[in-house]
Tab-separated table of C-alpha atoms and ligand atoms in Angstrom:
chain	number	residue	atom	x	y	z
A	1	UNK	CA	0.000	0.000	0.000
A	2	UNK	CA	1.160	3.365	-0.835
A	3	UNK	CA	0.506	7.084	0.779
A	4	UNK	CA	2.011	9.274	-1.095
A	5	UNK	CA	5.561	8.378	-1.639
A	6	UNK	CA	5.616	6.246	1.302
A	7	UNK	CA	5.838	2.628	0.927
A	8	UNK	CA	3.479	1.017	3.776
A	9	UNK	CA	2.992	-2.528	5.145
A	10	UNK	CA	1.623	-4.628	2.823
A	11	UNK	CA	-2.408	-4.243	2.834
A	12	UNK	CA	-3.703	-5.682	0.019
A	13	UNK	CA	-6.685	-7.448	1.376
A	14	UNK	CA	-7.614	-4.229	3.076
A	15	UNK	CA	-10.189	-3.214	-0.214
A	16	UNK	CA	-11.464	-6.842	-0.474
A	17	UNK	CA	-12.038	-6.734	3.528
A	18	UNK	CA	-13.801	-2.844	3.187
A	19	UNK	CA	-15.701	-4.763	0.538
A	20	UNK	CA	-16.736	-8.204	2.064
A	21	UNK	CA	-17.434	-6.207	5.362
A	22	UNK	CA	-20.004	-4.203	3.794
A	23	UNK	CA	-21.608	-6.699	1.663
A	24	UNK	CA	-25.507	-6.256	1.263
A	25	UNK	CA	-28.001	-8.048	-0.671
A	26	UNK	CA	-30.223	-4.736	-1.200
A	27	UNK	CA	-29.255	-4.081	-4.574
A	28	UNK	CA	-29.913	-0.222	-3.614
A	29	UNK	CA	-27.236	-0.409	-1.074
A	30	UNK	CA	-25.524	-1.975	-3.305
A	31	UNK	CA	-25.153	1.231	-5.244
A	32	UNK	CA	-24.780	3.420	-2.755
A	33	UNK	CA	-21.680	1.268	-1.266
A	34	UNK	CA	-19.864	1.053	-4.573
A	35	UNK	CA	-19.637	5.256	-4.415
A	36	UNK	CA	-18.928	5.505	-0.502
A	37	UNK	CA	-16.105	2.886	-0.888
A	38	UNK	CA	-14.463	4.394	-3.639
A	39	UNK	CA	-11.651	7.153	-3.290
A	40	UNK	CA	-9.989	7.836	-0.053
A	41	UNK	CA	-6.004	8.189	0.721
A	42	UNK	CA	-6.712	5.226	3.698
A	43	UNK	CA	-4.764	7.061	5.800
A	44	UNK	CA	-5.811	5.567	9.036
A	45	UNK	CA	-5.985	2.207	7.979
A	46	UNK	CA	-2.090	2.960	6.924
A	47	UNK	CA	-2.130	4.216	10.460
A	48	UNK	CA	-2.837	0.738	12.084
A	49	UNK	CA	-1.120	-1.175	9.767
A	50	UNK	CA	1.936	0.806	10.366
A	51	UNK	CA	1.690	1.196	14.012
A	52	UNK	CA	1.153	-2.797	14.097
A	53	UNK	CA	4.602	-2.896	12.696
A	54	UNK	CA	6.340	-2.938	16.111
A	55	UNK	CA	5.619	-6.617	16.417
A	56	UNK	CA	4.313	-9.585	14.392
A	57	UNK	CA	0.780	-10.090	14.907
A	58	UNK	CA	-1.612	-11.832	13.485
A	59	UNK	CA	-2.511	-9.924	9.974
A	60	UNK	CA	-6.232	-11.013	9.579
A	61	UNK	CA	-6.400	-8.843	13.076
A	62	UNK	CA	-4.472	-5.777	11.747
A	63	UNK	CA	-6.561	-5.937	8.633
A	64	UNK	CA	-9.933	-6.077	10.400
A	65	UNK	CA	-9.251	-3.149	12.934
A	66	UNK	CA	-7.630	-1.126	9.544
A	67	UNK	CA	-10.564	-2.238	7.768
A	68	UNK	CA	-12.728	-1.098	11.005
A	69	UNK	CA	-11.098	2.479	11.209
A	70	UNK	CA	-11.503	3.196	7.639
A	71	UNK	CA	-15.365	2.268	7.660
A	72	UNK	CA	-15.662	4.716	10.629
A	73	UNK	CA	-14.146	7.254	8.792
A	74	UNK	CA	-16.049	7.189	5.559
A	75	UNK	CA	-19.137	6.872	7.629
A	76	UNK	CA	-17.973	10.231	9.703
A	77	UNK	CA	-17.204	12.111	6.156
A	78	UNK	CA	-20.824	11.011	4.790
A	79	UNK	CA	-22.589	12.145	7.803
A	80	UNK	CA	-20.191	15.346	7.721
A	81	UNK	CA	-20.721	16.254	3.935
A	82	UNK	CA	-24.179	16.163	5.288
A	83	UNK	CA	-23.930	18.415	8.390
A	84	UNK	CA	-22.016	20.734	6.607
A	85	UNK	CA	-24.495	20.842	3.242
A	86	UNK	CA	-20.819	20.209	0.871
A	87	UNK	CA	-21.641	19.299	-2.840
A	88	UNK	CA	-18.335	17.792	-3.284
A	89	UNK	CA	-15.966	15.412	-1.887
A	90	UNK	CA	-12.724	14.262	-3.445
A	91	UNK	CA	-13.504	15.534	-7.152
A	92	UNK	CA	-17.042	13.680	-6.847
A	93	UNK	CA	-20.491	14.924	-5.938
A	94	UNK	CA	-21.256	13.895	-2.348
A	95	UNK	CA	-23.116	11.434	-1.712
A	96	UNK	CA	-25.936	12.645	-0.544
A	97	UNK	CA	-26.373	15.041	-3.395
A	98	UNK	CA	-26.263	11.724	-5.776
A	99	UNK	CA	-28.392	9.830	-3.470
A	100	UNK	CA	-30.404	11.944	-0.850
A	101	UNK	CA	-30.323	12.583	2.627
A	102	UNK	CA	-32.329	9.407	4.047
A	103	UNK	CA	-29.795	6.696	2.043
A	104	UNK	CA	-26.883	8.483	2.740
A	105	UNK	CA	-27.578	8.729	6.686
A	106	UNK	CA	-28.657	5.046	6.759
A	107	UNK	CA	-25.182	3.910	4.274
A	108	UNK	CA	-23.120	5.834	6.989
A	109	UNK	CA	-25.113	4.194	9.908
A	110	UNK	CA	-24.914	0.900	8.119
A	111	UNK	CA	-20.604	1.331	7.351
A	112	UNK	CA	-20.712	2.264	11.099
A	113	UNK	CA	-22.159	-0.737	12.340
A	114	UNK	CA	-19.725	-2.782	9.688
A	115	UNK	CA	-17.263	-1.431	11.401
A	116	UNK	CA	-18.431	-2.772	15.033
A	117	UNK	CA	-18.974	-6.471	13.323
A	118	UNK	CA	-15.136	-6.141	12.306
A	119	UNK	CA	-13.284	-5.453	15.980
A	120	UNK	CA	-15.818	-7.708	18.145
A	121	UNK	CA	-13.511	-10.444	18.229
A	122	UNK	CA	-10.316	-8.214	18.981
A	123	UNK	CA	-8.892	-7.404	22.040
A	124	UNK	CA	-11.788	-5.579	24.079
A	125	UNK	CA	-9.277	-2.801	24.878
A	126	UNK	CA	-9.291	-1.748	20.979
A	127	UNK	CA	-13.239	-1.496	21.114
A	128	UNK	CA	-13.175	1.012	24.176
A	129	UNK	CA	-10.738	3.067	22.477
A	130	UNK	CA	-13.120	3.157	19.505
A	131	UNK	CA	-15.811	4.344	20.976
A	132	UNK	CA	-14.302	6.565	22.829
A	133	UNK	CA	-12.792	8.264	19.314
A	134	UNK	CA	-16.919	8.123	17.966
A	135	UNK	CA	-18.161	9.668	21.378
A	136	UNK	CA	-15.449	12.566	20.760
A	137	UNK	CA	-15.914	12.459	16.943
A	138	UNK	CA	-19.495	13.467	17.964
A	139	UNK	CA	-18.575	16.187	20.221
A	140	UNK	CA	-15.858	17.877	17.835
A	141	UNK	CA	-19.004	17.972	15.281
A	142	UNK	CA	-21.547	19.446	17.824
A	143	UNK	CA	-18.984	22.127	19.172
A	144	UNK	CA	-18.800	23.021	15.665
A	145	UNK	CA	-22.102	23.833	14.895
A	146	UNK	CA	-23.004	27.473	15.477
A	147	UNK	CA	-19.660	28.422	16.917
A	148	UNK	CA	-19.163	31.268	17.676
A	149	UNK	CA	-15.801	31.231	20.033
A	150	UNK	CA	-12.971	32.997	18.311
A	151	UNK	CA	-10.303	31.501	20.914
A	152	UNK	CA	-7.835	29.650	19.764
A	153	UNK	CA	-8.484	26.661	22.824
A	154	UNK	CA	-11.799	26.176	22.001
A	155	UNK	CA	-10.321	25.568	18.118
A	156	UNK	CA	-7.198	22.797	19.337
A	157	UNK	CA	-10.091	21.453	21.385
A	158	UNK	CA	-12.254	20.833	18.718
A	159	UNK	CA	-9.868	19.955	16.201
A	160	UNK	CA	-8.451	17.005	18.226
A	161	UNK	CA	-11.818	15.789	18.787
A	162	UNK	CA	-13.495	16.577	15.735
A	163	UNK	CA	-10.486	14.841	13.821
A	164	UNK	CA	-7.245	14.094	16.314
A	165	UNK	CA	-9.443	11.115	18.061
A	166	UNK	CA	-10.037	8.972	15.166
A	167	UNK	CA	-6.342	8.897	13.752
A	168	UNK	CA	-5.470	8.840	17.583
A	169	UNK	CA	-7.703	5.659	17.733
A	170	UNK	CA	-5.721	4.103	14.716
A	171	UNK	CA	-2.577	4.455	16.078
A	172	UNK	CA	-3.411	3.303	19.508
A	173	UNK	CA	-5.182	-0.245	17.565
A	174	UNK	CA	-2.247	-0.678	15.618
A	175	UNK	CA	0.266	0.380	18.652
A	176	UNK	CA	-1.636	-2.369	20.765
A	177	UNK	CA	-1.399	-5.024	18.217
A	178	UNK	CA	2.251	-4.688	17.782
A	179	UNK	CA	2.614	-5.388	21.431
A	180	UNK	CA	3.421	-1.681	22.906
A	181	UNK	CA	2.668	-0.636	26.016
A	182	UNK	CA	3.090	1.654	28.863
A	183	UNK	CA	4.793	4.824	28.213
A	184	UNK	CA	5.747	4.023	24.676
A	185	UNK	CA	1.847	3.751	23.743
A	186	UNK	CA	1.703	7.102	25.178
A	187	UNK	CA	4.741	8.432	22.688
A	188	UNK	CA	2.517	6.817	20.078
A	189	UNK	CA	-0.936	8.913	21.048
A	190	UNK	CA	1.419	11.783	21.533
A	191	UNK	CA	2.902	11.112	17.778
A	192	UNK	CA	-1.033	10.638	16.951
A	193	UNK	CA	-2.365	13.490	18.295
A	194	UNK	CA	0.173	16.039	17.020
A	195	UNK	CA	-0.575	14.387	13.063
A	196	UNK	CA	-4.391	14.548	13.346
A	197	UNK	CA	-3.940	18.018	14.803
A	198	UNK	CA	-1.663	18.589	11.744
A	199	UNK	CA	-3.778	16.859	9.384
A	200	UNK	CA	-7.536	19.351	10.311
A	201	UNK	CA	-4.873	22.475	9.721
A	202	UNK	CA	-3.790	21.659	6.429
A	203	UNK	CA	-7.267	21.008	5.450
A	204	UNK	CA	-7.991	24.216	7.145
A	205	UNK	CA	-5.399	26.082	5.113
A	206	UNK	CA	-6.281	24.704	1.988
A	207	UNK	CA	-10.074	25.458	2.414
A	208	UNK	CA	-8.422	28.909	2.005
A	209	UNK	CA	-5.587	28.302	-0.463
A	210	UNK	CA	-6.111	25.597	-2.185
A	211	UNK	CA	-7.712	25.711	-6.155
A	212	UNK	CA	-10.859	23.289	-6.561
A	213	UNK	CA	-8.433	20.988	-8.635
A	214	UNK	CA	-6.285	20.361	-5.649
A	215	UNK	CA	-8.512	19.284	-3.160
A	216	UNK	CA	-11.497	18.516	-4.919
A	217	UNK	CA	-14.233	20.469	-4.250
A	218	UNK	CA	-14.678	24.273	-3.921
A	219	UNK	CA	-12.520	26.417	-1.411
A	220	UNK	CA	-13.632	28.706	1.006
A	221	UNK	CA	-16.579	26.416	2.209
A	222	UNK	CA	-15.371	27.044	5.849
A	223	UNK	CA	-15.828	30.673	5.653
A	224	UNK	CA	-19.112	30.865	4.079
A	225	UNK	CA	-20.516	28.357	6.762
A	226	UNK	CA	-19.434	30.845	9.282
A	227	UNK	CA	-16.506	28.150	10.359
A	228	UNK	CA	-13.479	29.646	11.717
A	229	UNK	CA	-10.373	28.027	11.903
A	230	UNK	CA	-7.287	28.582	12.744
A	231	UNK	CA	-5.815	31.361	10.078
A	232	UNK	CA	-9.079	32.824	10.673
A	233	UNK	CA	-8.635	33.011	14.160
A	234	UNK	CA	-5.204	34.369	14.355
A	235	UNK	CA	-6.388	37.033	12.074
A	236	UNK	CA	-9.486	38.139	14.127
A	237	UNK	CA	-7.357	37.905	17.225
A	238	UNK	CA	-4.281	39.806	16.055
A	239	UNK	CA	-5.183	42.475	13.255
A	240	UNK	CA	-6.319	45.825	13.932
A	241	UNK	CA	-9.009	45.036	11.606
A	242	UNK	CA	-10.296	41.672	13.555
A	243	UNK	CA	-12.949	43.073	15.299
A	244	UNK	CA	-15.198	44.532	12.651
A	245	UNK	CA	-15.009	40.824	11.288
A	246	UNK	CA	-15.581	39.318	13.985
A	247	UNK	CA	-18.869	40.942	13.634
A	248	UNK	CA	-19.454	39.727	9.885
A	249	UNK	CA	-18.452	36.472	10.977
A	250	UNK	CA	-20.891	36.321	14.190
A	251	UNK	CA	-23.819	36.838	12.562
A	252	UNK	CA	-23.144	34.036	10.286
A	253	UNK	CA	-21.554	32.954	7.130
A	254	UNK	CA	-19.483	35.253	5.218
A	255	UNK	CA	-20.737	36.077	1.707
A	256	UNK	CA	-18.586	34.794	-1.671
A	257	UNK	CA	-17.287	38.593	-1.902
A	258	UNK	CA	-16.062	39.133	2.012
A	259	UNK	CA	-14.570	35.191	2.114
A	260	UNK	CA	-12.509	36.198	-0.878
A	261	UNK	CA	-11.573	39.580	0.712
A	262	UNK	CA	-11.154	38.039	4.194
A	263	UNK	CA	-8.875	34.993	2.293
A	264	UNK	CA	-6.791	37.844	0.568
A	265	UNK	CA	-6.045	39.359	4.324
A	266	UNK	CA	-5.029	36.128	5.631
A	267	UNK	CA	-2.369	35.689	3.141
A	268	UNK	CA	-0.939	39.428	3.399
A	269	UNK	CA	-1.056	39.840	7.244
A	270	UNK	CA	0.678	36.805	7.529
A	271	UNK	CA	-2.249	34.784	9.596
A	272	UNK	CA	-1.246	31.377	6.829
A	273	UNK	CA	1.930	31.936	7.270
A	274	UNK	CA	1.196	31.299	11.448
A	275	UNK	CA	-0.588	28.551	10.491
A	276	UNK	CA	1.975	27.008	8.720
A	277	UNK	CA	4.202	27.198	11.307
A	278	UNK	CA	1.774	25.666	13.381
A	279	UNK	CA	1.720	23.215	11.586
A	280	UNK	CA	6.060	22.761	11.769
A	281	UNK	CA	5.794	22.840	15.119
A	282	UNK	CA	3.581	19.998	15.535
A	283	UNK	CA	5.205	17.929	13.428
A	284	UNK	CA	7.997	18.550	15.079
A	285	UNK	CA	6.389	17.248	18.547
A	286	UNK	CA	5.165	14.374	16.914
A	287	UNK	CA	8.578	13.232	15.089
A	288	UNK	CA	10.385	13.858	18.895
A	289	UNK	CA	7.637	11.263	19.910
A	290	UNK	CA	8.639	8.768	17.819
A	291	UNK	CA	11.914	9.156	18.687
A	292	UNK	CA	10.988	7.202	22.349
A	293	UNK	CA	9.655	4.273	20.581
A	294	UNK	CA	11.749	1.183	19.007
A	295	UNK	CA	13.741	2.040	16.166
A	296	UNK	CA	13.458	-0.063	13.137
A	297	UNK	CA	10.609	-0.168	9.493
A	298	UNK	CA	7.608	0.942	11.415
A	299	UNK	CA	9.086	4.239	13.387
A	300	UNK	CA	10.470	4.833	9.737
A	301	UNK	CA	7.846	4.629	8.379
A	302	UNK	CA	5.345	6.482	10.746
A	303	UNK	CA	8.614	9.189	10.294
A	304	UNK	CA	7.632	9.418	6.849
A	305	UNK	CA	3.688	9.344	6.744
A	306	UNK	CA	4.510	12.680	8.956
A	307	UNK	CA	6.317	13.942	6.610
A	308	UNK	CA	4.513	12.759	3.620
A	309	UNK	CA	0.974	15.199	5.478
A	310	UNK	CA	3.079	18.196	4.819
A	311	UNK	CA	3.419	17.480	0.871
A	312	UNK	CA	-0.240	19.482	-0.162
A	313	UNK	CA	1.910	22.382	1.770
A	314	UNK	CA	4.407	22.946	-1.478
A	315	UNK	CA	1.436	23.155	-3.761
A	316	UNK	CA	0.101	26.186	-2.546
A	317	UNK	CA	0.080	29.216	-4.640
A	318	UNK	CA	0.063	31.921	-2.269
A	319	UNK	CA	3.137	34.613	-2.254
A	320	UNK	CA	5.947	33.834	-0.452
A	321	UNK	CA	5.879	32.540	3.332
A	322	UNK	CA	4.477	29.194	2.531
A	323	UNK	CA	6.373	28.690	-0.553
A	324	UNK	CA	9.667	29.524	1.498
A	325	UNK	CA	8.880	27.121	4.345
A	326	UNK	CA	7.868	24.453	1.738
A	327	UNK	CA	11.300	24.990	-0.030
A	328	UNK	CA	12.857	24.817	3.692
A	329	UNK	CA	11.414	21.159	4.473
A	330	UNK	CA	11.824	20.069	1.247
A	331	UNK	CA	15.453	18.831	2.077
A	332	UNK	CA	14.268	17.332	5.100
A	333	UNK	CA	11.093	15.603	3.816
A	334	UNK	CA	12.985	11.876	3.899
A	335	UNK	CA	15.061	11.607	6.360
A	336	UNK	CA	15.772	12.847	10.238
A	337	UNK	CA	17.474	16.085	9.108
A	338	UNK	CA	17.808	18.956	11.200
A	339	UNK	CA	14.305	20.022	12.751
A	340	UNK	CA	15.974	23.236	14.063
A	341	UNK	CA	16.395	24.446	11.462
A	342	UNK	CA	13.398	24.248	10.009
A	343	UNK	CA	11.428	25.231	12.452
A	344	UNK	CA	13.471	28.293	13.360
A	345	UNK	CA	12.410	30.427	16.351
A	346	UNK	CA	8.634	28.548	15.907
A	347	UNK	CA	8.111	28.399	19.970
A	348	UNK	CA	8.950	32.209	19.824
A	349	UNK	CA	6.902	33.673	17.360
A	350	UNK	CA	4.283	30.865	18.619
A	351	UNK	CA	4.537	32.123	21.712
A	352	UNK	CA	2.306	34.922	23.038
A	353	UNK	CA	-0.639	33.644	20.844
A	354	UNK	CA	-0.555	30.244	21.044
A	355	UNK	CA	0.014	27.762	24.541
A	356	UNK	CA	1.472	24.590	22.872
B	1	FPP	C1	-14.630	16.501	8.590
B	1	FPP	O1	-14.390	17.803	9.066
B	1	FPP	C2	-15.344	15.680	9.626
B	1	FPP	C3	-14.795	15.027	10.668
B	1	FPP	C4	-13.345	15.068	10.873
B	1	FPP	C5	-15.569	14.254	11.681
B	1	FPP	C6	-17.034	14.027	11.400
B	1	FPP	C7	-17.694	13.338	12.572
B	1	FPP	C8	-19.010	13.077	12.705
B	1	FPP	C9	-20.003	13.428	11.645
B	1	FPP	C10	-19.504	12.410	13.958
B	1	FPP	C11	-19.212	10.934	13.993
B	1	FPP	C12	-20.096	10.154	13.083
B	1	FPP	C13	-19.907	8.830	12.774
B	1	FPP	C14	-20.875	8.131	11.891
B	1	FPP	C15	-18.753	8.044	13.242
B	1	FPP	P1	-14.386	19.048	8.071
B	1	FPP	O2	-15.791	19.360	7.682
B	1	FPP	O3	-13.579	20.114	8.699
B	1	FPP	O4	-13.527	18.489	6.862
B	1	FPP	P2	-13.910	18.303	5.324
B	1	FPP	O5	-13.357	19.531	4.686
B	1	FPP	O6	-13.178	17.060	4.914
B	1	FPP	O7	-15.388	18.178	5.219
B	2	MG	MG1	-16.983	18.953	6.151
């Protein structure tokens, strides 16, 4: 299995698993399935698999919980496309704009409940951190609605719920599986939680950079829902001009006009440019994580699906802080290399804003 450059554990059976798991005889279903099971990087299931690297265990278990994590996900993301009203996901209409509202709830209830069938013959500790992930997954998405907090806790709070938990969860069922324990399962979750913190920024950013080709479905979807995120906030808590949109933005969505406008600002006040270095820093606390667990092809390779997040980060065609930061990791995007220096003074101009 691949994700993005990086070569992963071996996998294969993971697609014919997603598909045997699901299998229906309700030719409507049927349908349904085919587009909800198509697409997807399978990040988390490359999670598990990974993480269940440390050891040798038994691969029809690491494929089942992969298999498990992914359905979760894809169930989340069809729920989510709903919540949020988006047309689009991955280059394809979502589905429930191809099939409605009452099919897509049930398919993503129905993957979810696939998902259960898969992990209730592994180790019960793997199905209480799985439903601990959903019952956070569901809080992430209810904090969400209607926010209207422009501090920058309440964001990291519901970022690693919203998102953190679930590729948390993956690493913790892999990390189990290949026998860790103790305080190197915490390095892992540590690791975890810094990527999936990473991973909601970059979508973040992108929502705001990002052309409709790159990430598949139109940008500045955040803003006009009235969803603030971390440029955003930065912005409205640092420019001289924050306050009178902080007003725009509390009483709702912006319009297509002010989310350009407001996009523009981010850029040229340097509010992405913060965000991208949030986004260093974090990785940067998740590779020193990995450094406490046993070297060897699965810290490797978790090394490189960290670095392998930060690739959409060089495509961005904004002026010139991104681009410059994405030229500075470029050298250091396969191997240990010096973090230092790529970071620079990141705690520093972190600092006042932002408790890490
Ligand atoms: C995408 O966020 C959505 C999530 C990370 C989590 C969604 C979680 C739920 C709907 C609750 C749990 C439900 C189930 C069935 C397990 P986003 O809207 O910021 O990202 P996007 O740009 O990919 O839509
Ligand atoms: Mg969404």
């Amino acid at each position: 299995m691949t994700f993005g450059y990086v070569q992963l554990p071996d996998l294969e059976e993971l697609e014919e698993l997603l598909s045997l798991a699901t299998a229906s005889r309700v030719c409507a279903l049927q349908r349904v399935l085919a587009h909800a099971l198509t697409g997807g990087k399978r990040f988390r299931a490359a999670l598990v698999a990974t993480a269940a690297g440390f050891a040798s265990p038994d691969p029809r278990a690491v494929a089942r919980a992969a298999a498990a994590m992914e359905l979760i996900h894809l169930a989340s993301l069809i729920h989510d496309d709903i919540i949020d009203e988006a047309a689009f996901r991955r280059a394809r209409p979502s589905l429930y704009r191809l099939f409605g509202r009452v099919p897509a709830v049930l398919t993503g209830d129905y993957l979810f409940a696939s998902a259960f069938n898969l992990i209730i013959d592994l180790p019960k500790s793997i199905l209480k951190i799985v439903t601990r992930a959903i019952r956070f997954m569901c809080e992430g998405e209810i904090a969400e609605l209607g926010e209207k907090n422009f501090d920058v806790e309440a964001y990291f709070d519901r970022v690693r719920k919203k998102t953190a938990s679930l590729i948390v969860a993956s690493c913790q069922c892999g990390g189990i599986l290949g026998n860790l324990r103790g305080a190197e399962l915490q390095q892992l979750e540590k690791y975890a939680l810094n990527l999936g913190i990473v991973f909601q920024i970059i979508d973040d950013i992108l929502d705001l950079t990002g052309s409709p080709e790159l990430i598949g479905k139109p940008s500045l979807q955040d803003l006009n829902r009235g969803i603030v995120t971390l440029p955003v906030i930065h912005f409205l808590n640092t420019s001289e001009e924050g306050s009178a949109w902080r007003e725009k933005l509390a009483r709702g969505g912006l319009s297509p006009e002010e989310a350009r406008e407001l996009a523009g600002r981010l850029a040229s006040g340097g509010s992405l440019h913060y965000a991208c270095k949030v986004v260093f820093l974090k990785i940067k606390l998740a590779l020193g994580a990995l450094e406490f667990l046993p070297a060897g092809r699965a810290r490797e390779n978790l090394r490189e699906i960290a670095w392998g997040l930060l690739t959409p980060l060089r495509n961005l065609n904004y002026p010139d802080p991104a681009e410059e930061l994405a030229k500075k990791i470029e050298p250091f995007s396969r191997g240990a290399g010096n973090l230092e220096k790529v970071i620079g003074g990141g705690q520093e101009i972190l600092g006042a804003f932002l408790r890490v």
